[in-house]
């Protein structure tokens, strides 16, 4: 579920700011191409980690947020960050 270069980065950004528009994610992760970001978001959505909300307006507004299942990753990812900091 979490394989892929940008999935964890996307999840971390959604922990910091619970709702992000696609353009905000693009700005937050400039090294990821638009195509790659879309693929990673679709995978997270398919796995039930991220919820995508499309608003019927022009121009289209799409927001991403963590689902309850996705937010449940928080303690595990915090532990991973603490572990990585030990190497620091």
Short mmCIF file of C-alpha atoms in Angstrom, two decimals:
data_model
loop_
_atom_site.label_atom_id
_atom_site.label_comp_id
_atom_site.label_asym_id
_atom_site.label_seq_id
_atom_site.Cartn_x
_atom_site.Cartn_y
_atom_site.Cartn_z
CA UNK A 1 0.00 0.00 0.00
CA UNK A 2 2.78 2.44 0.80
CA UNK A 3 5.18 1.48 -1.96
CA UNK A 4 6.02 4.27 -4.32
CA UNK A 5 8.40 7.14 -4.05
CA UNK A 6 5.88 9.82 -3.13
CA UNK A 7 3.13 8.09 -1.13
CA UNK A 8 4.68 8.66 2.29
CA UNK A 9 5.52 12.25 1.36
CA UNK A 10 1.87 12.84 0.38
CA UNK A 11 0.66 11.27 3.62
CA UNK A 12 3.02 13.41 5.71
CA UNK A 13 1.75 16.57 3.99
CA UNK A 14 -1.83 15.53 4.70
CA UNK A 15 -0.96 14.98 8.38
CA UNK A 16 0.32 18.55 8.58
CA UNK A 17 -2.57 20.11 6.67
CA UNK A 18 -5.64 17.82 6.75
CA UNK A 19 -7.14 18.99 3.44
CA UNK A 20 -5.07 19.90 0.40
CA UNK A 21 -5.99 20.80 -3.14
CA UNK A 22 -4.09 19.11 -5.95
CA UNK A 23 -2.26 22.34 -6.78
CA UNK A 24 -1.13 22.66 -3.14
CA UNK A 25 0.29 19.14 -3.25
CA UNK A 26 2.09 19.99 -6.50
CA UNK A 27 3.69 23.02 -4.86
CA UNK A 28 4.56 21.06 -1.71
CA UNK A 29 6.24 18.27 -3.70
CA UNK A 30 7.91 20.02 -6.65
CA UNK A 31 10.21 17.08 -7.47
CA UNK A 32 7.22 14.87 -8.32
CA UNK A 33 5.81 15.18 -11.82
CA UNK A 34 2.09 15.83 -12.19
CA UNK A 35 1.63 12.36 -13.73
CA UNK A 36 3.46 10.65 -10.86
CA UNK A 37 1.56 12.62 -8.24
CA UNK A 38 -1.76 11.64 -9.83
CA UNK A 39 -0.72 7.97 -9.96
CA UNK A 40 0.36 7.97 -6.32
CA UNK A 41 -2.84 9.72 -5.19
CA UNK A 42 -4.99 7.26 -7.14
CA UNK A 43 -3.19 4.36 -5.47
CA UNK A 44 -3.71 5.86 -2.02
CA UNK A 45 -7.36 6.46 -2.84
CA UNK A 46 -7.80 2.92 -4.14
CA UNK A 47 -6.27 1.55 -0.91
CA UNK A 48 -8.62 3.62 1.26
CA UNK A 49 -5.91 5.85 2.72
CA UNK A 50 -6.85 9.10 0.96
CA UNK A 51 -10.28 10.51 0.13
CA UNK A 52 -10.69 12.57 -3.05
CA UNK A 53 -13.48 15.13 -3.17
CA UNK A 54 -14.43 16.76 -6.47
CA UNK A 55 -16.52 19.92 -6.41
CA UNK A 56 -18.72 20.55 -9.47
CA UNK A 57 -17.52 23.99 -10.43
CA UNK A 58 -15.46 25.69 -13.12
CA UNK A 59 -12.52 25.44 -12.86
CA UNK A 60 -12.74 22.04 -11.16
CA UNK A 61 -11.81 21.94 -7.49
CA UNK A 62 -10.36 18.69 -6.16
CA UNK A 63 -9.36 18.20 -2.53
CA UNK A 64 -7.52 15.35 -0.86
CA UNK A 65 -7.71 14.30 2.78
CA UNK A 66 -6.75 11.27 4.82
CA UNK A 67 -9.51 8.82 5.61
CA UNK A 68 -9.97 7.45 9.12
CA UNK A 69 -7.90 4.44 8.00
CA UNK A 70 -5.21 6.80 6.69
CA UNK A 71 -5.13 8.83 9.92
CA UNK A 72 -4.60 5.57 11.81
CA UNK A 73 -1.12 5.47 10.24
CA UNK A 74 -0.06 8.50 12.29
CA UNK A 75 1.40 6.63 15.31
CA UNK A 76 3.33 4.22 13.07
CA UNK A 77 4.76 7.04 10.96
CA UNK A 78 5.65 9.07 14.05
CA UNK A 79 7.57 6.06 15.35
CA UNK A 80 9.32 5.74 11.98
CA UNK A 81 10.36 9.41 12.10
CA UNK A 82 11.72 8.97 15.62
CA UNK A 83 13.64 5.91 14.49
CA UNK A 84 15.09 7.79 11.51
CA UNK A 85 16.11 10.69 13.78
CA UNK A 86 18.32 8.32 15.77
CA UNK A 87 20.60 8.02 12.78
CA UNK A 88 20.76 11.82 12.46
#
